[in-house]
CSV table of C-alpha atoms and ligand atoms in Angstrom, one decimal:
chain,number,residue,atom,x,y,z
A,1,UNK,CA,-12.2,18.5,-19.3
A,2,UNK,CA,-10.1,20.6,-17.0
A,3,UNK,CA,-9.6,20.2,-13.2
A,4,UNK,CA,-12.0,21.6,-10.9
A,5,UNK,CA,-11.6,25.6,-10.9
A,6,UNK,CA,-11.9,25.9,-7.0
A,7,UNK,CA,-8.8,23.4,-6.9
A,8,UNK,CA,-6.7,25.6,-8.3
A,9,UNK,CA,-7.6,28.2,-6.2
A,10,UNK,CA,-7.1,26.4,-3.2
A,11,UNK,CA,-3.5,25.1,-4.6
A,12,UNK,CA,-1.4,27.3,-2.6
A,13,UNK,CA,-3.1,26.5,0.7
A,14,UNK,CA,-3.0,22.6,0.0
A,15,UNK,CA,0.6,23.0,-1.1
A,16,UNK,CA,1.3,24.4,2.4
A,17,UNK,CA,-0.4,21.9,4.0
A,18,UNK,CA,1.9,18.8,1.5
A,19,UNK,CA,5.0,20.8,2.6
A,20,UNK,CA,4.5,20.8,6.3
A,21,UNK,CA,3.6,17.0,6.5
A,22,UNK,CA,6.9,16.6,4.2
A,23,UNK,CA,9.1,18.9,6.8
A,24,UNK,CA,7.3,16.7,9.6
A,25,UNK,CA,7.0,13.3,8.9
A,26,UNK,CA,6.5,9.9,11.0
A,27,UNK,CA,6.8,6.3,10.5
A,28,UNK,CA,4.2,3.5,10.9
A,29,UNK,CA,1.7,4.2,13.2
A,30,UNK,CA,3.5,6.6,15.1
A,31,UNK,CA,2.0,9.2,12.9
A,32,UNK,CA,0.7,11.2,15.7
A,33,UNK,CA,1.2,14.6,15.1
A,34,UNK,CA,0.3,14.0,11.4
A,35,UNK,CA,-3.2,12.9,12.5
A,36,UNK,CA,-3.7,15.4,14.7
A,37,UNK,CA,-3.2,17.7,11.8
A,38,UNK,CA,-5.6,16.1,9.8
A,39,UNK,CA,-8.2,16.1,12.5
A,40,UNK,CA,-7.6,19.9,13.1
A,41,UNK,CA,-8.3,20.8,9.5
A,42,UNK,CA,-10.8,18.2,9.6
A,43,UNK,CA,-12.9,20.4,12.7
A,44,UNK,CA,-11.7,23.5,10.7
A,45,UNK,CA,-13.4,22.9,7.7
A,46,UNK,CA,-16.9,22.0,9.3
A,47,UNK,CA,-16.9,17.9,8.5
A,48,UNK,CA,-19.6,16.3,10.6
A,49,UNK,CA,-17.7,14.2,12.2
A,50,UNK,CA,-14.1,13.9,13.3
A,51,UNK,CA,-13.2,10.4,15.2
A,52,UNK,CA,-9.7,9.6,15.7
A,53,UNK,CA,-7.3,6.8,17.0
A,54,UNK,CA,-9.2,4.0,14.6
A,55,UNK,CA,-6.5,1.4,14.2
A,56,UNK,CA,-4.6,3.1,17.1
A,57,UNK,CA,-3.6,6.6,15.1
A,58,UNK,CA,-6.0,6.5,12.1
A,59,UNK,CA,-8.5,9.6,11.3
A,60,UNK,CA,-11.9,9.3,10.1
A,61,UNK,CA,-14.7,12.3,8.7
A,62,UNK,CA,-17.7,12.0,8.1
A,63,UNK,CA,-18.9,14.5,5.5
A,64,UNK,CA,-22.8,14.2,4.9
A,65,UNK,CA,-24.3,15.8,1.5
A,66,UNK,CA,-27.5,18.6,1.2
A,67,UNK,CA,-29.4,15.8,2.0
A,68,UNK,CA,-28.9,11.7,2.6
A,69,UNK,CA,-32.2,10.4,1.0
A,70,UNK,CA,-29.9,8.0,-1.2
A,71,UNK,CA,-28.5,6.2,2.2
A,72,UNK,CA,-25.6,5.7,0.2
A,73,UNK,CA,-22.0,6.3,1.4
A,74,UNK,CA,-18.6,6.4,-0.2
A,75,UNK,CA,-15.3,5.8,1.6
A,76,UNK,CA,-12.3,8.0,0.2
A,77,UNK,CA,-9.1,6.8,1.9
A,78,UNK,CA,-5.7,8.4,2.5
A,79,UNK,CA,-2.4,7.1,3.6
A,80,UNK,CA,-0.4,9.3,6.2
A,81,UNK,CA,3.1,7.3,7.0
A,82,UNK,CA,6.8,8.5,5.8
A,83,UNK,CA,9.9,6.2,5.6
A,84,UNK,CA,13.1,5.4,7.3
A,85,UNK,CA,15.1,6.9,4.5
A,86,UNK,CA,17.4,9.7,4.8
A,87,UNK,CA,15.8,12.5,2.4
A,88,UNK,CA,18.2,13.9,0.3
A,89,UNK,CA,16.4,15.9,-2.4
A,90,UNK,CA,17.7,19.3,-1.0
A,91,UNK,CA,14.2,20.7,-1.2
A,92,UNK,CA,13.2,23.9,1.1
A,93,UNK,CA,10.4,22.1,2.6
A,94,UNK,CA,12.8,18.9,3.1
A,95,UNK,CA,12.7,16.2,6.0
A,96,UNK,CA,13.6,17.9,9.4
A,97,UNK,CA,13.9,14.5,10.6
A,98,UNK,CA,16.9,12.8,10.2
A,99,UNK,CA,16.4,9.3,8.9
A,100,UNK,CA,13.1,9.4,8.0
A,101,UNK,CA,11.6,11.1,4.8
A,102,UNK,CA,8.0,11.2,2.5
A,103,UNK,CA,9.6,9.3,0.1
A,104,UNK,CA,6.4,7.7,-1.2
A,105,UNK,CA,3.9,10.8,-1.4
A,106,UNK,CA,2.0,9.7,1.2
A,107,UNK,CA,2.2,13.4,2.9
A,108,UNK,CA,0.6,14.5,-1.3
A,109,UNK,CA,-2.1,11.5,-1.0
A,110,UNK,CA,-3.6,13.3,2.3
A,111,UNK,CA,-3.0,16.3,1.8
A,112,UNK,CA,-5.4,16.2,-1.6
A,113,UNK,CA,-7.7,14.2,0.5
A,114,UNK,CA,-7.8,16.8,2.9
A,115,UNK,CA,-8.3,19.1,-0.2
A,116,UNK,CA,-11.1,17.6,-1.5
A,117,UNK,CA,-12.6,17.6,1.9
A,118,UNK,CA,-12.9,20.8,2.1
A,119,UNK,CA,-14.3,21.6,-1.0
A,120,UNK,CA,-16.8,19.1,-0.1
A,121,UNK,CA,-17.4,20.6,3.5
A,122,UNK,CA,-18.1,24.2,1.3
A,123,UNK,CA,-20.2,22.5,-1.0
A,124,UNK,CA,-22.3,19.3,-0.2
A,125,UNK,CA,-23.3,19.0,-3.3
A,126,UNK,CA,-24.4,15.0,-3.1
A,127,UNK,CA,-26.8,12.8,-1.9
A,128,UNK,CA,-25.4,10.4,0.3
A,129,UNK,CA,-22.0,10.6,3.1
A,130,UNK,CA,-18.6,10.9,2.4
A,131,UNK,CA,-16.4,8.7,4.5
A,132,UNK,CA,-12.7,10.3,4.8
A,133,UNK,CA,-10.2,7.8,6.1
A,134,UNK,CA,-6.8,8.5,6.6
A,135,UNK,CA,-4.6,5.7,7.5
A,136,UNK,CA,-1.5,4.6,9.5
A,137,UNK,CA,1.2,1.9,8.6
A,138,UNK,CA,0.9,1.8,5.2
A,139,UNK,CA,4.5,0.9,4.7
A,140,UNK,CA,4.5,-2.6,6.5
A,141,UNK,CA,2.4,-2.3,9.3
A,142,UNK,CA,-1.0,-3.1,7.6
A,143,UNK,CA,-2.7,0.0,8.9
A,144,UNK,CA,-5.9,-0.6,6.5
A,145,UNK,CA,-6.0,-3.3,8.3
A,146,UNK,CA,-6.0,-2.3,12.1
A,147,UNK,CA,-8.8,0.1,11.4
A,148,UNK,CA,-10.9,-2.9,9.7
A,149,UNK,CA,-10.1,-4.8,12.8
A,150,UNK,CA,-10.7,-2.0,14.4
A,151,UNK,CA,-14.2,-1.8,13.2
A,152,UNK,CA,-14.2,0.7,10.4
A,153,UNK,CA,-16.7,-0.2,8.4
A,154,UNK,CA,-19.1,-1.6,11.1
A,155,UNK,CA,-19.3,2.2,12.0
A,156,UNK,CA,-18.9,3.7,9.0
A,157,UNK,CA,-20.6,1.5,6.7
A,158,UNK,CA,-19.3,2.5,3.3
A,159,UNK,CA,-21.1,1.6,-0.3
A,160,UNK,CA,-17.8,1.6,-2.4
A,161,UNK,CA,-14.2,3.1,-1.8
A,162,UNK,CA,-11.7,4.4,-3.6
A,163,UNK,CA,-8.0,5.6,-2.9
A,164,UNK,CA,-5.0,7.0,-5.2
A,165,UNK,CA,-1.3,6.1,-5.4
A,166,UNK,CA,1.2,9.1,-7.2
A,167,UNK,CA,2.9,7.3,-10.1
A,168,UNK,CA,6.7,8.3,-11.1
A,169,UNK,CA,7.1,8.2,-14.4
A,170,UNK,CA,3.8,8.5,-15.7
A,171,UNK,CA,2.7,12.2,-16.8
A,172,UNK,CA,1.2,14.6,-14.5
A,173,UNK,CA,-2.8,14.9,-15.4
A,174,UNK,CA,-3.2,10.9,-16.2
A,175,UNK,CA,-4.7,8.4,-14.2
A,176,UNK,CA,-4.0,5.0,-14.7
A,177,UNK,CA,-5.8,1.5,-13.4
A,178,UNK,CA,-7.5,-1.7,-14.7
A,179,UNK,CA,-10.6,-3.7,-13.2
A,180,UNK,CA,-9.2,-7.2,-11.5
A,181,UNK,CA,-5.8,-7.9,-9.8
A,182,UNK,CA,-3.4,-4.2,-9.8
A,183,UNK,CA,-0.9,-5.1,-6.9
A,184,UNK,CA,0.8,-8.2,-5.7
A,185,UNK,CA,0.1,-10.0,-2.3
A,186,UNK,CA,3.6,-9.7,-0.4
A,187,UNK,CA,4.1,-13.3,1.7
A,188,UNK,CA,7.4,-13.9,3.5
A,189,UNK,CA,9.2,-17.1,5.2
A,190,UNK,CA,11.8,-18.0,6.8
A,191,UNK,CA,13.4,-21.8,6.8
A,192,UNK,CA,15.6,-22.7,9.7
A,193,UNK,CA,17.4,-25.9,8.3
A,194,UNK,CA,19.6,-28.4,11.0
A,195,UNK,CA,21.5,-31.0,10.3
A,196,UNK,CA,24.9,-31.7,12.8
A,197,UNK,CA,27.7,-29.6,13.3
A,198,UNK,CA,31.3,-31.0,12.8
A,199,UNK,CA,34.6,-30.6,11.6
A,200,UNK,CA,34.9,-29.9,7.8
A,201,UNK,CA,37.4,-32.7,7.3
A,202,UNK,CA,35.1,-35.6,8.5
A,203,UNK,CA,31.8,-34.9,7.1
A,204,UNK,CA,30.9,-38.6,7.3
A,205,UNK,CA,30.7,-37.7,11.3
A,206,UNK,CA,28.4,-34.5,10.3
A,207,UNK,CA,25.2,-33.9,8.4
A,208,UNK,CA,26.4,-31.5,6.4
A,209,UNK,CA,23.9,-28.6,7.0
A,210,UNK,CA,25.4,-25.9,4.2
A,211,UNK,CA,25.0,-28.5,1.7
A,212,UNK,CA,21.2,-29.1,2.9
A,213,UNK,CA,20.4,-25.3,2.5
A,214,UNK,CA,21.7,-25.2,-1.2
A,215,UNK,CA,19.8,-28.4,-2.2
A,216,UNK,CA,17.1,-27.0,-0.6
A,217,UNK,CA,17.4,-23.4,-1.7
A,218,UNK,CA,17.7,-24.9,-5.6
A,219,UNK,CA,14.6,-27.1,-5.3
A,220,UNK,CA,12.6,-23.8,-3.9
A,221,UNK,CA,12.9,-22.5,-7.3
A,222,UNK,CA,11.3,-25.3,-9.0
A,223,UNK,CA,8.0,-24.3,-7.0
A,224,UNK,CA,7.1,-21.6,-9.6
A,225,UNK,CA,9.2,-23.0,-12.5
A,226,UNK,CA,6.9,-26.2,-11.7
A,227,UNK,CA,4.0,-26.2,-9.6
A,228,UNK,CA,2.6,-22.8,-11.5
A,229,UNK,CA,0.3,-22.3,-14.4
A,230,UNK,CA,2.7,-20.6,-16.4
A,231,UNK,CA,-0.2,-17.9,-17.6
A,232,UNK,CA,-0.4,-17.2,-14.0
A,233,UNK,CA,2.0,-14.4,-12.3
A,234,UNK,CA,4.0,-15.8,-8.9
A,235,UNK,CA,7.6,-14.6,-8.0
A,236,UNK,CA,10.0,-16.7,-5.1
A,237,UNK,CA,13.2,-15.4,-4.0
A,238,UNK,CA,15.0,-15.9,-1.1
A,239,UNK,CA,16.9,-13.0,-0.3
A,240,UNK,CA,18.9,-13.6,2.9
A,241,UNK,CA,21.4,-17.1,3.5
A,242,UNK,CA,23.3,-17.7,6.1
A,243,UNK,CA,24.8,-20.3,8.2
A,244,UNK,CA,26.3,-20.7,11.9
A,245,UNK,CA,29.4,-21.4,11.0
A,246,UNK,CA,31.9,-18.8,11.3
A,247,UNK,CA,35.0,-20.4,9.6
A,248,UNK,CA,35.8,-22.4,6.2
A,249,UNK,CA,36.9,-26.0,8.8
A,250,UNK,CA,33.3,-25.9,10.6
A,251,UNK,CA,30.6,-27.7,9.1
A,252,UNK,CA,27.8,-25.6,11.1
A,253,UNK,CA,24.4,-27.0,13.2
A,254,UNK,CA,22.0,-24.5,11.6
A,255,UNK,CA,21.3,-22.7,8.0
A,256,UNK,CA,18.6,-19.8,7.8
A,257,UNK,CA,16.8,-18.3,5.0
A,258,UNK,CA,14.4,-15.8,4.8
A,259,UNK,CA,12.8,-14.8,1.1
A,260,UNK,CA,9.1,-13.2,-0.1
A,261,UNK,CA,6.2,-14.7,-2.7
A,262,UNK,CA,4.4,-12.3,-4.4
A,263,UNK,CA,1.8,-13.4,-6.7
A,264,UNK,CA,-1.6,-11.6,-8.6
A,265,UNK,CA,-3.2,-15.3,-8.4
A,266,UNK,CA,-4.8,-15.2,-4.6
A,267,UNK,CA,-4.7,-19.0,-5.1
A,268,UNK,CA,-1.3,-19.0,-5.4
A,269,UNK,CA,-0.3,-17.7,-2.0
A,270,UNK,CA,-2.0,-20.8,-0.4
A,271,UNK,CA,-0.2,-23.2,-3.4
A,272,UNK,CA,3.3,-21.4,-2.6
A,273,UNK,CA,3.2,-22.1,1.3
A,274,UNK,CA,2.0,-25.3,1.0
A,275,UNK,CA,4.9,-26.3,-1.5
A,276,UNK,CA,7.4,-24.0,0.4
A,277,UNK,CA,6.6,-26.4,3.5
A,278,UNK,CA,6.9,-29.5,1.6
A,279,UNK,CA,9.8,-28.7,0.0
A,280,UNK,CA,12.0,-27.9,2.7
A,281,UNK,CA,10.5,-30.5,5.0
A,282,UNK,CA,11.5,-33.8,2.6
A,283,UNK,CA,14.7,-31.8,0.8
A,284,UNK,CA,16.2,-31.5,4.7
A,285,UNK,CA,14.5,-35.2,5.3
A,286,UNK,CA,16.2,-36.8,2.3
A,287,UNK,CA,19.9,-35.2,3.9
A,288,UNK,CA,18.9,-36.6,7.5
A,289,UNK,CA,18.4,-33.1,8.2
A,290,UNK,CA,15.4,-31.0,9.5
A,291,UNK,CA,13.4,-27.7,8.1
A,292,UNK,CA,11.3,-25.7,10.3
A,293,UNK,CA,9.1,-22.9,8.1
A,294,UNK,CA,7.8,-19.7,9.5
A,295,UNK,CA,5.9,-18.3,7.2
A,296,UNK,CA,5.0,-14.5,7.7
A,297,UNK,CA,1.6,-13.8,5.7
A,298,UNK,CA,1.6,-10.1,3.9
A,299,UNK,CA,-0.5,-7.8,2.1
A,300,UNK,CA,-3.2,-9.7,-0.2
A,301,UNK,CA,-3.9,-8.8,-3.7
A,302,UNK,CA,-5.1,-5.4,-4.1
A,303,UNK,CA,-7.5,-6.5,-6.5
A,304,UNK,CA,-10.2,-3.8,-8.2
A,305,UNK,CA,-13.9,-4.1,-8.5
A,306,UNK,CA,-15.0,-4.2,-12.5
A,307,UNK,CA,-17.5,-1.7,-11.5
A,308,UNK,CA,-15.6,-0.1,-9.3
A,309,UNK,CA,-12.5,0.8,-11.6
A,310,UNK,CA,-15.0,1.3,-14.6
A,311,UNK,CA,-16.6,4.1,-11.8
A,312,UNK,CA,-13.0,5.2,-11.1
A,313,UNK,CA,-12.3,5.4,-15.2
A,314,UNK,CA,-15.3,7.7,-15.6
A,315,UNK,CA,-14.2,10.1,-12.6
A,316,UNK,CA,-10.8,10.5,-13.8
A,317,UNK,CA,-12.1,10.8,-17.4
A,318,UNK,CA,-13.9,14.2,-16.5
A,319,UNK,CA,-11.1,15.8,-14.5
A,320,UNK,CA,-7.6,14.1,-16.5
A,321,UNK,CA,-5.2,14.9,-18.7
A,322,UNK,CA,-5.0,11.1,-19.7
A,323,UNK,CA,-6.7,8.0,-18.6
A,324,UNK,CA,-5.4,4.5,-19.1
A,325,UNK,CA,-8.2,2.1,-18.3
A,326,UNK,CA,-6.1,-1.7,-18.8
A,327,UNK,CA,-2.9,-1.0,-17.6
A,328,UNK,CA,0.1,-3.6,-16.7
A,329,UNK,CA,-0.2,-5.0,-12.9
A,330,UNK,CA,2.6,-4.4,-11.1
A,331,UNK,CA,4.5,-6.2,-7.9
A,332,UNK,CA,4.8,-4.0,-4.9
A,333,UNK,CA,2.4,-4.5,-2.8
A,334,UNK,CA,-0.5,-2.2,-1.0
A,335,UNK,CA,-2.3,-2.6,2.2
A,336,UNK,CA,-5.3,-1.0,0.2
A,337,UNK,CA,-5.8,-4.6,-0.8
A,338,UNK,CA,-7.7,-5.2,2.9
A,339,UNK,CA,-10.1,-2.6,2.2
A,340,UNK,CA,-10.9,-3.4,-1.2
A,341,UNK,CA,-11.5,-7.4,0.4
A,342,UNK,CA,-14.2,-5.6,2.3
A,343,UNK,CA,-15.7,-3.2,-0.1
A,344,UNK,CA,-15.9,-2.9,-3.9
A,345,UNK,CA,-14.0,-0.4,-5.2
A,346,UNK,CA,-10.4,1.0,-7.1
A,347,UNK,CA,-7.6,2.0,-6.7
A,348,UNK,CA,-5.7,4.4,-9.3
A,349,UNK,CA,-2.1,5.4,-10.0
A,350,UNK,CA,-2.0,9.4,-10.5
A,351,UNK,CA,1.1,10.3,-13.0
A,352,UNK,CA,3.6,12.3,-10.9
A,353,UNK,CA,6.0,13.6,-13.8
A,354,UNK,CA,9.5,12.5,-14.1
A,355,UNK,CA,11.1,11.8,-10.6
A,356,UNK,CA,12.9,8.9,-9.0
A,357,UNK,CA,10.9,6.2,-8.2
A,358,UNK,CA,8.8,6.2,-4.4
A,359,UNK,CA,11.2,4.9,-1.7
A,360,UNK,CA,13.9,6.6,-3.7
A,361,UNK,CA,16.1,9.4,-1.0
A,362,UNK,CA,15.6,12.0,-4.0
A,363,UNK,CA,12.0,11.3,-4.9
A,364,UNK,CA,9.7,14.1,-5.0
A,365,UNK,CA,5.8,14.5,-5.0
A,366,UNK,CA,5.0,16.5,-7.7
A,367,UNK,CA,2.7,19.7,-6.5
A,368,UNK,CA,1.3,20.6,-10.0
A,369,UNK,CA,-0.9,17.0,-9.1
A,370,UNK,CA,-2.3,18.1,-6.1
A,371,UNK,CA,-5.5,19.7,-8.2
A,372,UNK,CA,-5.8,16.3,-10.0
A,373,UNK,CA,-6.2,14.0,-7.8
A,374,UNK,CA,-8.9,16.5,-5.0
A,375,UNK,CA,-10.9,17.1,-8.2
A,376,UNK,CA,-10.6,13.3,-9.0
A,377,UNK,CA,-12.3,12.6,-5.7
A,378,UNK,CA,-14.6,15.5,-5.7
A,379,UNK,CA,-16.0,14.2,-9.5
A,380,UNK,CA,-16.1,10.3,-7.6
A,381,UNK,CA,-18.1,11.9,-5.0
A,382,UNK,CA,-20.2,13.8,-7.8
A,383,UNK,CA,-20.9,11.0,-9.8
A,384,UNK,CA,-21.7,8.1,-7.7
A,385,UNK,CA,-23.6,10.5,-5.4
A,386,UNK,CA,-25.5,12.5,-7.4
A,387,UNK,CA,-28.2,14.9,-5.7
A,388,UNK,CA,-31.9,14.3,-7.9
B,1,NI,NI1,3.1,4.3,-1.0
């Protein structure tokens, strides 16, 4: 089955709307002017409600049906920050911010939620309310997460939820997801390690804190090598080593890492920090030495509802191309994964052709996927809200 008609026609004017949030973008949850956009077309269109600053600079509308004997509501969410990355796709309608770029499609994601708000606005053809949220800080700053805290769903209780990711490298027009664990949880640490400073001729007179760090930084990779299920799905890398010393004769006071655990396994984040800690603290012990770990807890697991990405299947299945319904999980990570803790629900990776990968400075959000993904969440809102 095709995408809905009225999408098409409204192509153009969503288009415009993808290409000003792409000329005008903002990081983290400085997204001011972008929200204020959204909560203009927002009013425009006639939504019930338009409440903004949730989680300092998110937007939410409230959209309710012909009528709302069902009590039911459905949360449709939206990510709204850009990237510190220097755009360099040469498009028209490029970055006119130096340094900072949509190079992950979130300007695409609300502009087709703003799409498919209007449509919904015109027609109200459900039972129930739509809950539009479009949030901050998806790259790093755990903006879901500031508008739970924030009280999102305590005033606008939502049934089920549902957001979309654009995929390069999967076809335009197919929809992809699978129920259970999609994206990794994103945990980092840093380990201080201090043994004694001397000169690099007597290391009987030092504790030799470069040699500590290595031991230590080789016995760190036997965490997941060894303490894991091997069925199971965890990765440890330290990406940053350094020491103090600033010369080949000096045997140096301090060593730092800092490296990330991702993991599909929830249990396994808890496992990982616990043998992280141990680890460090009797490898730097054994030397004489001493380990301090800060560990820096990340995004969870986005992890889908069975229902709710057997729901999401369904939708996609009467406005795609092309639905795959048991993908591959991948490793990047999404703050999605707070809301979906919170609420049953999916979330689905829309094909966006063949461009460089998100976070890429030539990436590109493919516009012929705008109608896809608004008729996606107009069918959701069709579907699981049906009028009698
Ligand atoms: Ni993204």
């Amino acid at each position: 089955m095709p995408i809905k008609n009225r999408f098409a026609d409204m192509l153009p004017e969503i288009t415009g709307w993808r290409h000003y949030l792409h000329e005008n973008p903002e990081l983290l949850y400085e997204v001011h002017e972008t929200a204020a956009f959204v909560a203009d077309r927002l009013r425009a269109f006639g939504v019930d409600e338009v409440v903004t600053g949730v989680g300092r600079t998110g937007v939410v509308g409230i959209i309710r049906g012909k009528n709302t004997r069902s009590g039911r509501a459905i949360g449709l969410r939206a990510d709204m920050d850009a990237l510190p990355i220097h755009e360099a796709t040469g498009l028209p309608y490029a970055s006119k911010v130096p340094g900072k770029m949509h190079a992950c499609g979130h300007d695409g994601h609300t502009a087709m939620l703003l799409g498919a708000a209007k449509y919904l606005a015109e027609t109200r053809n459900f039972d129930g309310t739509v809950v539009l949220i479009f949030q901050p800080a998806e790259e790093g700053g755990a903006g879901a997460k500031a508008m739970i805290d924030d009280g999102l769903f305590d005033r606008f209780p939502v049934d089920e939820i549902y957001g979309i990711h654009n995929a390069p490298g999967i076809p335009v027009g197919t929809f992809v997801t699978r129920p259970g664990p999609l994206q990794a949880s994103s945990d980092d640490f840093e380990i201080i390690v201090r043994g004694k400073g001397g000169h690099a001729a007597e290391p009987h007179r030092a504790i030799d804190t470069t040699l500590v760090a290595a031991h230590l930084l080789i016995a760190l990779h036997s965490i997941v090598s060894r303490n894991v299920d091997p069925l199971k799905r965890v990765v440890l890398t330290v990406g940053t080593f350094s020491t103090d010393s600033g010369a080949s004769n000096i045997i140096p006071d301090e060593a730092r890492m800092r490296g990330t655990v991702r993991t599909l396994d929830p249990e396994y984040r808890a496992i990982a920090e616990a043998r992280v800690r141990e680890v460090a603290t009797h490898t730097a012990a054994a030397f004489g030495a001493s380990a301090e770990v800060i560990w820096d807890p990340g995004y969870p697991v986005t992890i889908n509802d069975p229902q709710g990405a057997a729901r999401a299947v369904d939708a996609a299945r009467a406005v795609a191309r092309d639905v795959i319904d048991d993908a591959d999980p991948i490793m990047p990570s999404e703050d999605f994964s707070y809301m979906l803790e919170k609420v049953p629900g999916a979330y689905v990776f829309m094909g966006n052709g063949d461009t460089p990968m998100c976070h890429h400075p030539q990436y590109i959000f493919d516009d012929e996927a705008i109608p896809y993904g608004c008729s996606f969440f107009a069918e959701l809102v069709a579907q699981r809200l049906p009028t009698a």
